[in-house]
Amino acid sequence: KDLTTGEMALEGGALVLADQGICAIDEFDKMDENDRTAIHEVMEQQTVSVAKAGIVATLNARSAVLAAANPLYGRYNRKRSLSENVNLPNSLLSRFDLMFLILDVADADKDMALARHVTYVHQNEGLVAKKSQTQPQTISEVTDDDETNSLRGDEIDEDDNIEAEINKKTLSPMIVREYISRARKFKPVVPPTVQPYIVEAYVGLRMQQHSGGNYRNRNKHGGDQTAMTARQLLSILRLSQALARLRFSDFVAREDVDEAIRLTHMSKASLTDDDYHEAGTNGANNVTGEAGRKRRKTEDITSRIFHILKEYATVSRSQRLEMKLCEAMVLRKGFTRQQMDTCIEEYQALDVLQLNSAGTHIAFL
């Protein structure tokens, strides 16, 4: 209601103001029920419909949503599904392209690095800005100072070296904004040569899901956030187009599709795979325990890659697989080519697999 005229007026909210941009939402699990109902329409149709006080309007809300939610009672229960932990319906969670579970796992090295970073920021808060304001330098002066510092290397402070290395590795916000603004001008499309590849990949993922592994894993955690549905196909297409924009390209390539599928698998692995969060658990300072964990982790990776190849052979009903298809399938799951080569070498030594002399096909013995 307008205070001056007393008439009803329409005012846009956060999602409407973030049209063609990004809307960051914190405490997503504590959202009001009315806002939760409205965000369904935003994430599905990219619009907000209003019908109040004689005002009927449809506002554009073409924005990307970046949300963060906390689990109930402050701790995440791995025995429950994601919707039960964050108290959000599956109909809303399924509209997100990627969902990552970030757990606070105790790790001595990571905790030490985080504590040092926080204390360093609080110790040097505002000092860099004050130096830049009180001592403005031109390009020639900076060059002279660099030459002087090179001659007097012993007198350079260690903190200045660390700060200089950090400044070399980071990009300025102006460059990042310019890069994003140029990338958003591109509207990539899926060429006819890549369309069959996407269809084949989606059908293969659906068949692998119903072959047994992912279905049992999904029932184990009591949720269906990892189901491969048509919405997941749209998510893969959106991620592929976003990756093509990063390359300033007007067409989606196969590499973009593989990377999009890999991101989708890594998102699902963070929700269902217990090994995803095992790093940095008990015995971080124990050399024997750490070596044992690394060995078990390597063995698990080798076994998981073998199961991927075995399931693909079972679904395709063929004991002879093409190396390119196997590599694409393994890379989509988040593994590397080196890990795949290690798996093939180990199982080839056990007379389970056989790689032909040309290195183009794999056969199960």
Tab-separated table of C-alpha atoms in Angstrom:
chain	number	residue	atom	x	y	z
A	1	LYS	CA	0.000	0.000	0.000
A	2	ASP	CA	1.406	3.339	-1.033
A	3	LEU	CA	1.776	5.696	1.939
A	4	THR	CA	1.191	8.808	-0.183
A	5	THR	CA	-1.797	7.877	-2.344
A	6	GLY	CA	-3.177	5.000	-0.266
A	7	GLU	CA	-3.508	2.793	-3.358
A	8	MET	CA	-2.232	-0.741	-3.700
A	9	ALA	CA	1.057	-1.030	-5.582
A	10	LEU	CA	3.066	-3.994	-6.839
A	11	GLU	CA	6.667	-4.390	-5.696
A	12	GLY	CA	9.033	-7.037	-6.984
A	13	GLY	CA	10.778	-9.420	-4.634
A	14	ALA	CA	14.262	-10.904	-4.670
A	15	LEU	CA	13.638	-13.340	-7.539
A	16	VAL	CA	12.023	-10.686	-9.720
A	17	LEU	CA	14.837	-8.212	-9.078
A	18	ALA	CA	17.350	-10.948	-9.942
A	19	ASP	CA	15.884	-11.382	-13.432
A	20	GLN	CA	18.589	-12.592	-15.857
A	21	GLY	CA	20.998	-12.914	-12.947
A	22	ILE	CA	21.668	-15.059	-9.874
A	23	CYS	CA	19.580	-15.127	-6.706
A	24	ALA	CA	21.495	-16.422	-3.657
A	25	ILE	CA	19.262	-17.732	-0.860
A	26	ASP	CA	20.636	-18.599	2.574
A	27	GLU	CA	18.724	-20.597	5.200
A	28	PHE	CA	16.700	-22.187	2.410
A	29	ASP	CA	15.173	-24.724	4.803
A	30	LYS	CA	13.605	-21.929	6.933
A	31	MET	CA	11.645	-20.439	4.032
A	32	ASP	CA	8.046	-19.393	4.588
A	33	GLU	CA	5.381	-21.736	3.231
A	34	ASN	CA	3.983	-19.093	0.850
A	35	ASP	CA	7.438	-18.348	-0.565
A	36	ARG	CA	8.099	-22.060	-0.900
A	37	THR	CA	4.960	-22.420	-2.997
A	38	ALA	CA	5.916	-19.461	-5.188
A	39	ILE	CA	9.445	-20.693	-5.844
A	40	HIS	CA	8.025	-23.851	-7.453
A	41	GLU	CA	6.670	-21.734	-10.275
A	42	VAL	CA	9.874	-19.722	-10.531
A	43	MET	CA	12.096	-22.782	-10.924
A	44	GLU	CA	9.699	-24.450	-13.344
A	45	GLN	CA	8.387	-21.627	-15.558
A	46	GLN	CA	10.748	-18.732	-14.728
A	47	THR	CA	7.770	-16.476	-13.888
A	48	VAL	CA	5.934	-15.184	-10.813
A	49	SER	CA	2.148	-14.884	-10.967
A	50	VAL	CA	0.432	-12.299	-8.738
A	51	ALA	CA	-3.348	-12.022	-8.156
A	52	LYS	CA	-3.942	-9.830	-5.111
A	53	ALA	CA	-5.951	-6.675	-4.355
A	54	GLY	CA	-7.272	-6.447	-7.901
A	55	ILE	CA	-3.794	-6.676	-9.409
A	56	VAL	CA	-3.231	-9.578	-11.812
A	57	ALA	CA	0.239	-9.741	-13.307
A	58	THR	CA	2.924	-12.168	-14.402
A	59	LEU	CA	6.481	-11.048	-13.723
A	60	ASN	CA	9.635	-12.504	-15.246
A	61	ALA	CA	12.021	-14.252	-12.876
A	62	ARG	CA	14.581	-15.718	-15.276
A	63	SER	CA	17.247	-16.179	-12.649
A	64	ALA	CA	19.504	-18.957	-11.439
A	65	VAL	CA	18.954	-19.990	-7.815
A	66	LEU	CA	21.933	-20.711	-5.557
A	67	ALA	CA	20.602	-21.961	-2.220
A	68	ALA	CA	22.161	-23.255	0.994
A	69	ALA	CA	20.223	-25.232	3.598
A	70	ASN	CA	21.132	-26.567	7.028
A	71	PRO	CA	20.080	-29.999	8.314
A	72	LEU	CA	17.589	-30.454	11.116
A	73	TYR	CA	18.991	-30.455	14.668
A	74	GLY	CA	22.354	-29.209	13.348
A	75	ARG	CA	23.720	-32.610	12.203
A	76	TYR	CA	23.228	-34.536	8.954
A	77	ASN	CA	21.953	-38.088	9.349
A	78	ARG	CA	23.389	-40.288	6.589
A	79	LYS	CA	20.717	-42.928	7.216
A	80	ARG	CA	17.983	-40.561	6.066
A	81	SER	CA	17.274	-38.980	2.710
A	82	LEU	CA	18.110	-35.401	1.806
A	83	SER	CA	14.480	-34.263	1.982
A	84	GLU	CA	14.150	-35.653	5.501
A	85	ASN	CA	17.382	-33.991	6.634
A	86	VAL	CA	16.636	-30.487	5.344
A	87	ASN	CA	12.820	-30.719	5.648
A	88	LEU	CA	12.153	-29.840	2.009
A	89	PRO	CA	9.860	-31.710	-0.416
A	90	ASN	CA	11.310	-33.807	-3.215
A	91	SER	CA	9.277	-31.836	-5.746
A	92	LEU	CA	11.342	-28.745	-4.903
A	93	LEU	CA	14.713	-30.484	-4.583
A	94	SER	CA	14.307	-32.178	-7.967
A	95	ARG	CA	14.235	-28.767	-9.660
A	96	PHE	CA	17.874	-28.098	-8.789
A	97	ASP	CA	20.406	-29.133	-11.408
A	98	LEU	CA	23.172	-29.911	-8.897
A	99	MET	CA	23.053	-30.677	-5.178
A	100	PHE	CA	26.208	-31.166	-3.121
A	101	LEU	CA	26.394	-32.374	0.460
A	102	ILE	CA	29.137	-30.592	2.422
A	103	LEU	CA	29.951	-32.268	5.732
A	104	ASP	CA	32.123	-30.863	8.501
A	105	VAL	CA	34.628	-33.721	8.765
A	106	ALA	CA	37.512	-33.342	11.216
A	107	ASP	CA	40.834	-33.076	9.374
A	108	ALA	CA	43.978	-31.723	11.043
A	109	ASP	CA	45.514	-30.225	7.886
A	110	LYS	CA	42.314	-28.589	6.637
A	111	ASP	CA	41.398	-27.291	10.077
A	112	MET	CA	44.889	-25.834	10.504
A	113	ALA	CA	44.754	-24.123	7.093
A	114	LEU	CA	41.287	-22.706	7.810
A	115	ALA	CA	42.308	-21.405	11.251
A	116	ARG	CA	45.447	-19.766	9.840
A	117	HIS	CA	43.467	-18.123	7.053
A	118	VAL	CA	40.851	-16.725	9.449
A	119	THR	CA	43.458	-15.385	11.863
A	120	TYR	CA	45.476	-13.880	8.998
A	121	VAL	CA	42.410	-12.074	7.654
A	122	HIS	CA	41.536	-10.653	11.073
A	123	GLN	CA	45.140	-9.695	11.739
A	124	ASN	CA	45.586	-7.837	8.435
A	125	GLU	CA	42.045	-6.525	8.046
A	126	GLY	CA	42.089	-3.176	6.273
A	127	LEU	CA	45.884	-2.925	6.090
A	128	VAL	CA	46.088	-3.530	2.342
A	129	ALA	CA	43.442	-0.877	1.632
A	130	LYS	CA	45.222	1.651	3.859
A	131	LYS	CA	48.543	1.018	2.113
A	132	SER	CA	46.984	1.533	-1.320
A	133	GLN	CA	45.343	4.794	-0.195
A	134	THR	CA	48.360	6.310	1.589
A	135	GLN	CA	51.011	5.187	-0.910
A	136	PRO	CA	49.713	5.413	-4.493
A	137	GLN	CA	52.204	4.116	-7.007
A	138	THR	CA	52.538	4.480	-10.745
A	139	ILE	CA	53.660	1.771	-13.116
A	140	SER	CA	57.212	3.104	-13.259
A	141	GLU	CA	57.436	3.259	-9.460
A	142	VAL	CA	56.271	-0.331	-9.138
A	143	THR	CA	58.905	-1.410	-11.631
A	144	ASP	CA	61.623	0.392	-9.696
A	145	ASP	CA	60.490	-1.185	-6.451
A	146	ASP	CA	60.552	-4.625	-8.039
A	147	GLU	CA	64.142	-4.090	-9.205
A	148	THR	CA	65.173	-2.849	-5.759
A	149	ASN	CA	63.534	-5.819	-4.060
A	150	SER	CA	65.317	-8.202	-6.431
A	151	LEU	CA	68.663	-6.695	-5.368
A	152	ARG	CA	67.779	-6.777	-1.677
A	153	GLY	CA	66.125	-10.170	-1.469
A	154	ASP	CA	67.136	-10.786	2.129
A	155	GLU	CA	65.177	-7.779	3.380
A	156	ILE	CA	61.805	-8.772	1.903
A	157	ASP	CA	59.287	-9.818	4.501
A	158	GLU	CA	57.873	-13.309	4.285
A	159	ASP	CA	54.286	-12.062	4.559
A	160	ASP	CA	54.826	-9.776	1.581
A	161	ASN	CA	56.013	-12.758	-0.485
A	162	ILE	CA	52.919	-14.742	0.454
A	163	GLU	CA	50.682	-11.800	-0.382
A	164	ALA	CA	52.439	-11.280	-3.724
A	165	GLU	CA	51.988	-14.955	-4.656
A	166	ILE	CA	48.305	-14.773	-3.781
A	167	ASN	CA	47.874	-11.628	-5.894
A	168	LYS	CA	49.540	-13.304	-8.881
A	169	LYS	CA	47.243	-16.325	-8.788
A	170	THR	CA	43.946	-14.508	-8.275
A	171	LEU	CA	41.987	-12.613	-10.906
A	172	SER	CA	40.581	-9.175	-10.280
A	173	PRO	CA	36.785	-8.845	-9.976
A	174	MET	CA	36.764	-6.567	-13.010
A	175	ILE	CA	38.269	-9.280	-15.232
A	176	VAL	CA	35.823	-11.884	-13.915
A	177	ARG	CA	32.860	-9.579	-14.540
A	178	GLU	CA	34.053	-8.851	-18.064
A	179	TYR	CA	34.539	-12.568	-18.768
A	180	ILE	CA	31.059	-13.423	-17.480
A	181	SER	CA	29.422	-10.564	-19.373
A	182	ARG	CA	31.004	-11.716	-22.635
A	183	ALA	CA	30.171	-15.370	-22.019
A	184	ARG	CA	26.506	-14.566	-21.403
A	185	LYS	CA	26.187	-13.088	-24.885
A	186	PHE	CA	26.548	-16.563	-26.428
A	187	LYS	CA	23.484	-18.763	-26.902
A	188	PRO	CA	24.881	-22.265	-27.588
A	189	VAL	CA	22.733	-24.816	-29.417
A	190	VAL	CA	23.042	-28.586	-29.702
A	191	PRO	CA	24.289	-29.493	-33.201
A	192	PRO	CA	22.794	-32.482	-35.040
A	193	THR	CA	26.034	-34.439	-34.598
A	194	VAL	CA	25.877	-34.239	-30.786
A	195	GLN	CA	22.154	-34.921	-30.397
A	196	PRO	CA	22.416	-38.740	-30.871
A	197	TYR	CA	25.310	-38.776	-28.390
A	198	ILE	CA	23.159	-37.115	-25.706
A	199	VAL	CA	20.244	-39.458	-26.382
A	200	GLU	CA	22.482	-42.523	-26.197
A	201	ALA	CA	24.103	-41.302	-22.987
A	202	TYR	CA	20.727	-40.643	-21.325
A	203	VAL	CA	19.321	-44.027	-22.325
A	204	GLY	CA	22.493	-45.736	-21.102
A	205	LEU	CA	22.266	-43.975	-17.743
A	206	ARG	CA	18.619	-44.995	-17.381
A	207	MET	CA	19.445	-48.617	-18.158
A	208	GLN	CA	22.337	-48.602	-15.705
A	209	GLN	CA	20.086	-47.169	-13.023
A	210	HIS	CA	17.530	-49.967	-13.377
A	211	SER	CA	20.214	-52.642	-13.648
A	212	GLY	CA	20.465	-52.752	-9.855
A	213	GLY	CA	23.351	-50.726	-8.427
A	214	ASN	CA	21.885	-47.264	-8.208
A	215	TYR	CA	18.441	-48.578	-7.317
A	216	ARG	CA	19.719	-50.436	-4.245
A	217	ASN	CA	21.826	-47.458	-3.233
A	218	ARG	CA	18.841	-45.145	-3.529
A	219	ASN	CA	16.622	-47.371	-1.378
A	220	LYS	CA	19.398	-47.676	1.176
A	221	HIS	CA	19.316	-43.938	1.854
A	222	GLY	CA	15.537	-43.711	1.607
A	223	GLY	CA	15.232	-41.072	-1.081
A	224	ASP	CA	14.935	-40.526	-4.804
A	225	GLN	CA	17.145	-37.474	-5.334
A	226	THR	CA	19.530	-39.602	-7.402
A	227	ALA	CA	16.923	-40.909	-9.845
A	228	MET	CA	17.704	-40.343	-13.510
A	229	THR	CA	14.564	-38.646	-14.847
A	230	ALA	CA	13.668	-36.326	-17.700
A	231	ARG	CA	14.495	-33.384	-15.438
A	232	GLN	CA	18.021	-34.720	-15.145
A	233	LEU	CA	18.232	-34.740	-18.942
A	234	LEU	CA	17.233	-31.070	-19.001
A	235	SER	CA	19.828	-30.385	-16.304
A	236	ILE	CA	22.529	-32.034	-18.425
A	237	LEU	CA	21.500	-29.888	-21.407
A	238	ARG	CA	21.604	-26.688	-19.343
A	239	LEU	CA	25.007	-27.545	-17.878
A	240	SER	CA	26.345	-28.414	-21.334
A	241	GLN	CA	25.217	-25.066	-22.691
A	242	ALA	CA	26.800	-23.278	-19.722
A	243	LEU	CA	30.104	-25.067	-20.340
A	244	ALA	CA	29.939	-24.062	-24.002
A	245	ARG	CA	29.482	-20.426	-22.942
A	246	LEU	CA	32.670	-20.650	-20.900
A	247	ARG	CA	34.488	-21.522	-24.123
A	248	PHE	CA	32.796	-18.646	-25.996
A	249	SER	CA	31.266	-21.194	-28.353
A	250	ASP	CA	27.927	-21.200	-30.179
A	251	PHE	CA	27.713	-24.996	-30.264
A	252	VAL	CA	27.731	-27.701	-27.593
A	253	ALA	CA	30.541	-30.254	-27.949
A	254	ARG	CA	30.758	-33.825	-26.720
A	255	GLU	CA	33.277	-32.777	-24.107
A	256	ASP	CA	30.686	-30.402	-22.650
A	257	VAL	CA	28.149	-33.225	-22.396
A	258	ASP	CA	30.679	-35.543	-20.728
A	259	GLU	CA	31.615	-32.850	-18.203
A	260	ALA	CA	27.948	-32.138	-17.475
A	261	ILE	CA	27.282	-35.829	-16.852
A	262	ARG	CA	30.382	-36.016	-14.642
A	263	LEU	CA	29.151	-33.087	-12.551
A	264	THR	CA	25.770	-34.774	-12.210
A	265	HIS	CA	27.383	-38.000	-11.038
A	266	MET	CA	29.604	-36.186	-8.535
A	267	SER	CA	26.537	-34.409	-7.184
A	268	LYS	CA	24.771	-37.732	-6.680
A	269	ALA	CA	27.893	-39.317	-5.186
A	270	SER	CA	28.029	-36.656	-2.473
A	271	LEU	CA	24.479	-37.611	-1.451
A	272	THR	CA	24.692	-41.410	-1.583
A	273	ASP	CA	28.320	-42.526	-1.548
A	274	ASP	CA	29.821	-42.939	1.923
A	275	ASP	CA	33.366	-43.024	0.492
A	276	TYR	CA	32.908	-39.486	-0.842
A	277	HIS	CA	33.255	-38.046	2.682
A	278	GLU	CA	35.714	-40.574	4.140
A	279	ALA	CA	38.835	-38.440	3.634
A	280	GLY	CA	40.151	-36.901	6.831
A	281	THR	CA	38.365	-39.156	9.330
A	282	ASN	CA	39.872	-40.935	12.334
A	283	GLY	CA	43.595	-41.474	12.487
A	284	ALA	CA	44.668	-38.557	10.320
A	285	ASN	CA	47.994	-38.341	12.138
A	286	ASN	CA	48.591	-42.076	12.112
A	287	VAL	CA	50.905	-42.948	9.242
A	288	THR	CA	49.887	-46.595	9.175
A	289	GLY	CA	46.180	-45.770	9.237
A	290	GLU	CA	46.584	-43.137	6.534
A	291	ALA	CA	48.487	-45.528	4.276
A	292	GLY	CA	45.852	-48.186	4.851
A	293	ARG	CA	43.063	-45.783	3.976
A	294	LYS	CA	44.837	-44.702	0.793
A	295	ARG	CA	45.361	-48.317	-0.208
A	296	ARG	CA	41.716	-49.200	0.463
A	297	LYS	CA	40.571	-46.107	-1.401
A	298	THR	CA	42.663	-47.059	-4.443
A	299	GLU	CA	41.295	-50.575	-4.332
A	300	ASP	CA	37.748	-49.267	-4.072
A	301	ILE	CA	38.274	-46.988	-7.082
A	302	THR	CA	39.638	-49.893	-9.117
A	303	SER	CA	36.714	-52.100	-8.163
A	304	ARG	CA	34.180	-49.381	-8.893
A	305	ILE	CA	35.618	-48.771	-12.354
A	306	PHE	CA	35.501	-52.513	-13.065
A	307	HIS	CA	31.859	-52.670	-11.945
A	308	ILE	CA	31.037	-49.760	-14.264
A	309	LEU	CA	32.537	-51.620	-17.214
A	310	LYS	CA	30.880	-54.876	-16.180
A	311	GLU	CA	27.448	-53.267	-15.844
A	312	TYR	CA	27.881	-51.593	-19.229
A	313	ALA	CA	28.755	-54.953	-20.790
A	314	THR	CA	25.725	-56.574	-19.141
A	315	VAL	CA	23.359	-53.851	-20.329
A	316	SER	CA	24.729	-53.870	-23.876
A	317	ARG	CA	24.769	-57.713	-23.893
A	318	SER	CA	28.236	-57.820	-25.307
A	319	GLN	CA	31.514	-59.100	-23.879
A	320	ARG	CA	33.549	-56.875	-26.204
A	321	LEU	CA	33.437	-53.125	-25.549
A	322	GLU	CA	34.876	-50.219	-27.473
A	323	MET	CA	37.611	-48.354	-25.640
A	324	LYS	CA	36.226	-44.904	-26.494
A	325	LEU	CA	32.810	-45.729	-25.064
A	326	CYS	CA	34.359	-47.202	-21.922
A	327	GLU	CA	36.520	-44.131	-21.425
A	328	ALA	CA	33.545	-41.801	-21.832
A	329	MET	CA	31.509	-43.883	-19.381
A	330	VAL	CA	34.274	-43.863	-16.752
A	331	LEU	CA	35.001	-40.144	-17.137
A	332	ARG	CA	31.318	-39.339	-16.676
A	333	LYS	CA	31.431	-41.081	-13.302
A	334	GLY	CA	34.150	-38.705	-12.112
A	335	PHE	CA	37.217	-40.940	-12.577
A	336	THR	CA	40.367	-40.160	-14.564
A	337	ARG	CA	41.977	-41.902	-17.524
A	338	GLN	CA	44.954	-42.894	-15.363
A	339	GLN	CA	42.671	-44.655	-12.868
A	340	MET	CA	40.978	-46.481	-15.723
A	341	ASP	CA	44.338	-47.627	-17.138
A	342	THR	CA	45.348	-48.890	-13.681
A	343	CYS	CA	42.092	-50.847	-13.409
A	344	ILE	CA	42.572	-52.438	-16.844
A	345	GLU	CA	46.175	-53.388	-16.053
A	346	GLU	CA	45.247	-55.012	-12.731
A	347	TYR	CA	42.335	-57.029	-14.090
A	348	GLN	CA	44.293	-57.917	-17.198
A	349	ALA	CA	46.965	-59.418	-14.936
A	350	LEU	CA	44.203	-61.459	-13.250
A	351	ASP	CA	43.036	-62.753	-16.672
A	352	VAL	CA	39.646	-61.108	-16.251
A	353	LEU	CA	40.013	-58.493	-18.975
A	354	GLN	CA	41.928	-58.467	-22.217
A	355	LEU	CA	42.930	-55.392	-24.197
A	356	ASN	CA	43.645	-55.913	-27.882
A	357	SER	CA	47.004	-54.961	-29.387
A	358	ALA	CA	45.600	-51.793	-31.001
A	359	GLY	CA	44.114	-50.636	-27.688
A	360	THR	CA	40.677	-50.025	-29.214
A	361	HIS	CA	38.558	-52.762	-27.592
A	362	ILE	CA	38.228	-54.489	-24.198
A	363	ALA	CA	37.036	-58.093	-23.918
A	364	PHE	CA	35.792	-59.926	-20.816
A	365	LEU	CA	37.255	-63.419	-20.483
